[in-house]
Coordinates of C-alpha atoms in Angstrom, one line a residue:
M1 CA -127.7 62.7 2.8
S2 CA -124.9 59.8 2.7
S3 CA -122.1 62.3 2.8
N4 CA -123.6 63.5 6.1
N5 CA -124.0 60.1 7.6
S6 CA -120.5 59.1 6.7
R7 CA -119.1 62.3 8.6
L8 CA -121.3 61.4 11.7
S9 CA -120.4 58.0 11.8
T10 CA -116.6 58.7 12.3
V11 CA -117.3 59.5 15.9
S12 CA -118.6 56.9 18.6
F13 CA -118.4 56.7 22.3
P14 CA -117.8 52.8 22.8
F15 CA -118.2 53.2 26.8
W16 CA -121.1 55.6 27.1
S17 CA -124.0 54.4 29.4
G18 CA -126.6 56.5 27.7
K19 CA -127.7 58.0 31.2
G20 CA -126.2 61.5 30.3
G21 CA -124.2 61.7 33.3
S22 CA -121.1 63.1 31.8
M23 CA -120.4 66.9 31.4
S24 CA -120.0 68.6 28.2
E25 CA -117.0 70.5 27.5
E26 CA -119.1 73.9 28.3
Q27 CA -120.3 72.6 31.6
Q28 CA -116.6 71.8 32.4
Q29 CA -115.6 75.1 31.6
Q30 CA -118.3 76.8 33.7
Q31 CA -117.3 74.4 36.7
T32 CA -114.1 75.8 37.0
Q33 CA -115.3 79.4 37.6
T34 CA -117.9 78.5 40.3
H35 CA -115.1 77.9 43.0
E36 CA -114.9 81.5 44.9
M37 CA -114.2 80.3 48.3
D38 CA -111.5 82.3 50.4
A39 CA -108.1 80.7 49.8
E40 CA -107.1 81.1 53.5
S41 CA -110.5 79.5 54.7
G42 CA -110.1 76.7 52.5
L43 CA -106.5 76.0 53.4
R44 CA -107.3 76.2 56.9
L45 CA -109.9 73.6 56.7
L46 CA -107.9 71.6 54.4
K47 CA -105.0 71.4 57.0
V48 CA -107.5 70.2 59.6
E49 CA -108.7 67.4 57.4
L50 CA -105.0 66.4 56.7
D51 CA -104.2 66.3 60.5
N52 CA -107.0 64.0 61.0
I53 CA -105.8 61.4 58.8
P54 CA -103.8 58.8 60.8
D55 CA -100.2 58.8 60.3
N56 CA -100.0 55.3 59.0
V57 CA -102.2 56.2 56.2
K58 CA -100.1 59.3 55.2
T59 CA -96.5 58.3 55.6
S60 CA -95.2 59.2 52.2
F61 CA -96.8 62.7 52.5
V62 CA -95.5 63.3 56.1
H63 CA -92.0 62.3 55.0
A64 CA -92.3 64.7 52.1
Q65 CA -93.4 67.7 54.2
H66 CA -90.3 67.0 56.5
A67 CA -87.5 66.2 53.8
A68 CA -88.9 68.5 51.0
P69 CA -91.0 71.3 52.3
D70 CA -90.8 73.5 49.1
L71 CA -93.0 70.7 47.4
V72 CA -95.6 70.5 50.0
C73 CA -96.1 74.2 50.1
D74 CA -99.6 76.2 50.4
Q75 CA -99.7 76.5 46.7
H76 CA -99.4 72.7 46.1
L77 CA -102.1 72.0 48.6
S78 CA -104.2 74.8 46.9
R79 CA -104.3 72.9 43.7
F80 CA -105.9 69.8 45.2
L81 CA -108.4 71.9 47.0
Y82 CA -109.4 73.6 43.7
A83 CA -109.6 70.2 41.9
E84 CA -112.0 68.9 44.3
G85 CA -114.3 72.2 44.4
Y86 CA -113.1 73.3 47.7
N87 CA -114.1 70.0 49.4
A88 CA -111.3 70.1 52.0
Q89 CA -112.0 66.4 52.9
L90 CA -111.8 65.0 49.4
A91 CA -108.8 67.3 48.9
A92 CA -107.0 65.9 51.9
R93 CA -107.7 62.2 50.6
R94 CA -106.4 63.0 47.1
I95 CA -103.2 64.7 48.3
V96 CA -102.3 61.7 50.6
S97 CA -103.2 59.3 47.7
Y98 CA -100.9 61.3 45.4
W99 CA -98.0 61.2 47.5
E100 CA -98.3 57.4 48.2
H101 CA -98.5 56.6 44.7
R102 CA -95.8 59.2 43.8
K103 CA -93.5 57.1 46.2
K104 CA -94.7 53.9 44.2
V105 CA -93.7 55.4 40.8
F106 CA -90.3 57.1 41.7
G107 CA -89.1 55.2 44.8
E108 CA -86.8 57.1 47.0
D109 CA -86.6 60.0 44.3
Y110 CA -90.3 60.8 45.2
I111 CA -89.1 63.5 47.4
L112 CA -87.2 65.2 44.5
P113 CA -88.7 67.8 42.2
L114 CA -90.4 66.5 39.2
T115 CA -87.6 67.8 36.8
L116 CA -85.3 66.4 34.4
S117 CA -82.2 66.6 36.7
G118 CA -84.6 65.6 39.7
A119 CA -86.9 62.6 40.1
M120 CA -86.5 62.2 36.1
K121 CA -82.9 62.1 36.2
N122 CA -82.5 58.5 35.1
H123 CA -85.6 58.2 33.0
V124 CA -84.8 61.2 30.5
Q125 CA -84.0 58.8 27.7
S126 CA -87.7 57.5 27.7
L127 CA -88.8 60.9 26.6
Y128 CA -87.0 60.3 23.1
D129 CA -89.2 57.1 22.6
G130 CA -92.2 59.4 21.6
Y131 CA -94.8 57.2 23.0
L132 CA -96.1 60.4 25.1
S133 CA -95.8 63.8 24.2
L134 CA -97.2 67.1 25.6
L135 CA -98.4 69.1 22.6
P136 CA -97.5 73.1 22.8
L137 CA -101.0 74.0 22.2
K138 CA -104.2 74.0 24.4
D139 CA -107.7 73.4 22.7
N140 CA -110.5 75.8 22.5
F141 CA -111.7 75.1 26.0
G142 CA -108.0 75.9 27.5
R143 CA -107.3 72.3 28.0
A144 CA -103.8 70.6 27.8
I145 CA -103.4 67.9 25.1
I146 CA -101.2 65.0 25.8
F147 CA -100.5 62.9 22.6
S148 CA -100.1 59.1 22.8
N149 CA -98.5 57.2 19.9
P150 CA -98.6 53.5 21.1
I151 CA -96.9 52.2 17.9
K152 CA -93.5 53.5 19.3
L153 CA -94.0 51.9 22.6
L154 CA -91.8 48.9 23.2
P155 CA -92.6 46.5 25.6
S156 CA -89.1 46.8 27.3
K157 CA -90.3 50.4 28.0
F158 CA -93.5 50.0 29.6
D159 CA -92.5 50.8 33.1
N160 CA -90.9 53.7 32.2
Q161 CA -93.9 55.2 30.4
V162 CA -95.6 55.6 33.8
R163 CA -92.8 57.9 34.9
I164 CA -93.1 59.8 31.8
W165 CA -96.8 60.2 32.4
W166 CA -96.3 61.6 35.6
Y167 CA -93.6 64.1 34.5
L168 CA -95.6 65.5 31.5
V169 CA -98.8 66.0 33.5
H170 CA -96.7 68.1 36.0
V171 CA -95.3 70.2 32.9
A172 CA -99.0 70.6 31.9
M173 CA -99.9 71.8 35.3
E174 CA -97.1 74.6 35.2
D175 CA -99.7 76.6 32.8
D176 CA -102.3 78.2 35.1
V177 CA -105.0 77.9 32.3
A178 CA -104.6 74.4 31.8
L179 CA -104.3 73.5 35.5
R180 CA -108.0 75.0 35.8
N181 CA -109.4 73.4 32.7
G182 CA -107.8 70.0 32.7
F183 CA -106.2 68.0 29.8
V184 CA -107.2 65.7 27.0
I185 CA -105.8 62.6 25.5
V186 CA -105.3 62.2 21.9
S187 CA -104.2 58.6 21.1
N188 CA -103.2 57.5 17.4
A189 CA -104.0 53.9 17.2
R190 CA -103.0 53.5 13.6
N191 CA -101.2 50.3 12.7
T192 CA -101.1 49.2 16.5
S193 CA -101.0 45.6 17.6
L194 CA -101.4 43.8 21.0
T195 CA -97.6 44.2 21.5
N196 CA -98.0 47.8 21.8
F197 CA -100.5 47.6 24.7
D198 CA -99.8 47.0 28.3
A199 CA -102.6 46.4 30.9
K200 CA -100.4 47.2 33.7
S201 CA -99.2 50.5 32.6
T202 CA -102.7 51.5 31.2
A203 CA -104.3 51.0 34.6
A204 CA -101.5 52.9 36.4
I205 CA -102.1 55.7 33.9
C206 CA -105.7 55.7 34.0
T207 CA -105.8 55.5 37.7
S208 CA -103.4 58.3 38.7
G209 CA -104.9 60.7 35.9
D210 CA -108.3 60.5 37.5
R211 CA -107.9 59.9 41.2
F212 CA -104.4 61.4 42.2
F213 CA -103.6 64.4 40.3
P214 CA -104.7 67.9 41.1
I215 CA -105.5 68.3 37.3
R216 CA -108.8 66.9 35.7
W217 CA -108.5 64.3 33.0
R218 CA -111.5 65.8 30.8
Q219 CA -111.5 63.6 27.6
T220 CA -110.0 60.6 25.9
H221 CA -109.7 60.8 22.1
C222 CA -108.6 57.5 20.2
C223 CA -108.2 57.7 16.6
H224 CA -108.0 55.4 13.7
T225 CA -108.9 52.3 15.9
N226 CA -107.9 48.8 14.2
P227 CA -109.2 45.4 14.8
V228 CA -107.1 45.3 18.1
F229 CA -109.5 47.8 19.8
P230 CA -112.4 45.2 20.4
L231 CA -109.6 42.9 22.1
V232 CA -108.4 45.4 24.6
A233 CA -111.8 47.6 25.0
A234 CA -112.9 45.5 27.8
M235 CA -109.8 45.6 30.0
V236 CA -109.7 49.6 29.1
K237 CA -113.1 49.9 30.3
S238 CA -112.5 48.3 33.6
V239 CA -109.6 50.6 34.6
L240 CA -111.7 53.8 33.5
S241 CA -113.7 55.4 36.1
Q242 CA -117.1 56.2 35.4
E243 CA -116.3 59.8 34.0
Q244 CA -113.3 58.6 31.9
R245 CA -115.9 55.9 30.0
E246 CA -118.5 58.6 29.3
T247 CA -115.8 61.0 27.8
F248 CA -114.0 58.4 25.9
V249 CA -114.2 59.3 22.3
V250 CA -113.3 57.1 19.1
H251 CA -112.5 58.9 15.7
N252 CA -112.6 56.7 12.6
G253 CA -112.7 57.3 8.8
T254 CA -110.2 59.4 6.3
C255 CA -107.7 61.8 7.8
E256 CA -109.9 64.8 7.0
Q257 CA -112.9 63.4 8.6
V258 CA -111.0 62.7 11.7
V259 CA -109.6 66.1 11.7
E260 CA -113.3 67.7 11.1
S261 CA -114.6 65.4 14.2
F262 CA -111.7 66.9 16.3
R263 CA -112.7 70.4 15.2
E264 CA -116.3 69.8 16.5
K265 CA -114.8 68.7 19.9
G266 CA -112.9 72.1 20.2
I267 CA -109.6 70.5 19.1
L268 CA -108.6 72.5 16.1
K269 CA -106.1 71.2 13.1
E270 CA -103.4 73.6 14.2
C271 CA -103.2 71.7 17.8
L272 CA -103.0 68.3 16.4
P273 CA -100.1 66.5 15.4
T274 CA -99.1 65.9 11.7
D275 CA -99.4 62.3 12.2
L276 CA -103.2 63.0 12.6
G277 CA -103.3 65.3 9.8
G278 CA -102.6 68.5 12.0
S279 CA -99.9 71.0 11.7
I280 CA -97.6 70.2 15.0
L281 CA -94.5 68.4 14.3
V282 CA -93.9 66.4 17.3
S283 CA -90.3 66.6 18.3
P284 CA -89.1 64.8 21.7
E285 CA -85.7 66.3 21.0
L286 CA -86.8 69.9 20.8
F287 CA -89.3 69.1 23.9
I288 CA -86.3 68.1 26.0
R289 CA -84.1 71.0 25.0
E290 CA -87.0 73.4 26.2
R291 CA -87.6 71.7 29.5
M292 CA -83.9 71.7 30.2
A293 CA -83.7 75.4 29.3
T294 CA -86.5 76.1 31.4
E295 CA -85.6 73.9 34.4
G296 CA -82.0 75.3 34.3
C297 CA -80.5 71.9 33.5
F298 CA -78.1 73.5 30.9
T299 CA -74.4 75.1 32.0
S300 CA -74.6 78.7 31.3
E301 CA -73.1 78.5 27.8
E302 CA -75.3 75.6 26.6
S303 CA -78.3 77.7 28.2
D304 CA -77.9 80.6 25.3
D305 CA -78.0 78.2 22.7
A306 CA -81.0 76.1 24.1
S307 CA -83.0 79.4 24.9
Q308 CA -82.6 80.3 21.1
L309 CA -83.6 77.2 20.0
C310 CA -86.7 76.6 22.5
M311 CA -87.9 79.6 24.1
R312 CA -89.6 81.5 21.5
R313 CA -93.0 81.6 22.4
S314 CA -96.5 82.9 20.8
K315 CA -99.9 83.0 21.8
N316 CA -102.7 80.7 20.1
V317 CA -106.3 81.5 19.9
V318 CA -107.1 80.5 23.3
G319 CA -104.1 82.2 25.1
S320 CA -101.8 79.2 25.5
S321 CA -98.2 79.4 24.5
V322 CA -96.3 77.3 21.7
D323 CA -93.0 76.5 21.1
A324 CA -92.7 78.0 17.6
A325 CA -89.8 75.6 16.7
L326 CA -92.2 72.7 16.8
L327 CA -94.6 74.2 14.3
V328 CA -94.2 73.5 10.7
P329 CA -92.3 76.9 9.3
E330 CA -94.2 79.2 7.0
K331 CA -92.1 80.8 4.1
K332 CA -90.9 84.4 4.6
A333 CA -91.7 87.2 2.3
Y334 CA -89.3 87.1 -0.8
A335 CA -88.2 90.7 0.1
Q336 CA -86.9 89.3 3.4
V337 CA -85.2 86.5 1.8
K338 CA -83.6 88.5 -0.7
K339 CA -82.3 91.0 1.7
A340 CA -80.9 88.3 3.8
K341 CA -79.1 86.5 1.1
K342 CA -77.7 89.9 -0.2
K343 CA -76.3 90.6 3.2
A344 CA -74.9 87.3 3.5
S345 CA -73.5 87.3 0.3
S346 CA -71.3 90.5 1.2
T347 CA -70.3 88.7 4.4
A348 CA -69.0 85.6 2.6
T349 CA -67.1 87.8 0.2
K350 CA -65.2 89.4 3.2
Q351 CA -64.8 86.0 5.0
S352 CA -63.4 84.4 1.8
V353 CA -59.8 86.2 2.5
Q354 CA -60.0 84.7 6.2
P355 CA -59.2 81.0 6.1
G356 CA -61.2 78.9 8.5
R357 CA -64.4 80.9 8.3
P358 CA -67.5 79.1 7.2
G359 CA -68.5 80.1 3.6
D360 CA -71.8 78.5 2.7
P361 CA -73.7 81.3 1.5
R362 CA -77.0 79.6 2.9
M363 CA -75.7 79.3 6.2
N364 CA -74.5 82.8 6.0
A365 CA -78.1 83.7 5.0
A366 CA -79.5 81.9 7.8
V367 CA -77.2 83.4 10.2
Q368 CA -77.9 87.1 9.0
A369 CA -81.8 86.5 9.1
K370 CA -81.4 85.2 12.7
L371 CA -79.3 88.1 13.8
E372 CA -81.7 90.6 12.2
D373 CA -84.8 89.0 13.9
P374 CA -83.7 87.1 17.1
D375 CA -87.5 86.0 17.4
L376 CA -87.1 84.1 14.1
P377 CA -87.4 80.3 14.6
L378 CA -84.5 78.3 13.6
L379 CA -86.3 76.4 10.9
E380 CA -87.5 79.7 9.4
A381 CA -83.8 81.0 9.2
L382 CA -82.8 77.8 7.5
A383 CA -85.5 78.3 5.2
V384 CA -84.6 82.0 4.3
G385 CA -81.2 80.8 3.7
G386 CA -82.2 78.3 1.0
F387 CA -82.0 75.0 2.9
I388 CA -85.1 72.8 1.6
F389 CA -86.4 70.1 4.0
E390 CA -88.8 68.6 1.6
D391 CA -90.4 66.0 4.1
I392 CA -90.9 68.5 7.1
N393 CA -94.7 68.4 6.6
K394 CA -94.9 64.7 5.3
P395 CA -97.3 62.5 7.9
G396 CA -95.5 59.7 9.2
V397 CA -92.0 60.7 8.9
K398 CA -90.1 61.2 12.0
S399 CA -88.4 64.5 12.5
S400 CA -85.1 62.8 13.2
E401 CA -85.3 61.3 9.7
V402 CA -86.0 64.7 7.8
R403 CA -83.0 65.6 5.7
D404 CA -82.1 68.5 3.2
K405 CA -81.1 68.2 -0.4
D406 CA -77.8 67.4 0.8
G407 CA -78.7 64.5 2.8
V408 CA -78.0 66.4 6.2
T409 CA -80.7 66.0 9.2
V410 CA -82.4 69.1 10.1
Y411 CA -81.1 68.5 13.7
Q412 CA -77.7 68.9 12.2
R413 CA -78.4 71.9 10.2
R414 CA -80.1 73.6 13.5
N415 CA -76.7 72.7 15.4
Q416 CA -74.6 74.3 12.8
L417 CA -76.7 77.3 12.7
L418 CA -76.4 77.5 16.9
R419 CA -72.8 77.2 16.6
R420 CA -72.4 79.7 14.0
L421 CA -74.6 82.2 16.1
R422 CA -72.6 81.2 19.1
K423 CA -69.6 82.4 17.4
E424 CA -70.9 85.5 16.0
R425 CA -71.9 86.7 19.5
K426 CA -68.6 86.1 20.9
R427 CA -66.9 87.9 18.0
T428 CA -69.2 90.8 18.5
Q429 CA -68.3 90.9 22.2
I430 CA -64.6 91.2 21.8

């Protein structure tokens, strides 16, 4: 009995009013399936509502229509219409608010696409801070998961994080399933202090997430809260909407208890970062590489390398896609490892009479494994070759700090493998 009570006590709802006004995950899921209005009729009504709004109220929206018509297309408008349950009047208000605040966040760059080479071109470095991350898997309800790690937030970077927030939400909206079902926030409050908290940026994030975007903020999960939480709880509550308050969940207890409480909320261990006892190794570097490849920010030569590193995707249990390079790699069958090393050894012997050719048998085996299976993630190829990264699964260890037995970082090994693969491709094309 005590064990069961201990498990239940790991979850609390600090801002719940007790009136039962919030929707369950199942109700939210059903809500997304009730809008069957004719798209053309809905758009027609929406455009009428937009025309009825005075020009002095919608200046940013009107300017975007003229300066960047591709950004204010029918597809863009339809997203807001869907988010407001096909209420054209509410959708029109949300669109105007969205563009007014987009200008406040990005200044004159607000009419540029929200890409790393567009409105984000001067803020890419802030993505490396790791305070906010979009996780590669969705939960059981098809909702995107944005991970917040406040311990990595520096006071000098508060303003930039609002831009990062806008960018990550827009990346999440590229997934049609997440666009329909919304997103959840998972925050790791372990070891945080008041210096990791900023009222202004918190208010900007909460307000935009609830009132401006054409994607719904479904839940907030705050984990491992410490004595600081009571000090900021009142301020946080003041900037949350009623629905955000009702769906604010606090998870405390052991790592295993927190993981279990997430499972009960539809977020499996496979969807959680290693910082919370999950399986996903959060890597800002790999995320940025993938986005650069997806958005076409690379030169043609660099794009090939980026796609090898970032673009292998597989389906999770709810149909979302995941960058396999971000997941902790599993060991390959012994037969495959043995085969790759045997071929690599043979290749190395031939190369030994050619000065200047790489001769590390482990890297040769990794190259061979990758050539035989182009879909093989780079980490798995390195593991097949014999490289050992002991801390790759260790909670709390930054991916940039993981090194192999020789003291070489995992990113250096990946880059070495990418260079070898590029040379190999060029050699075979001659």
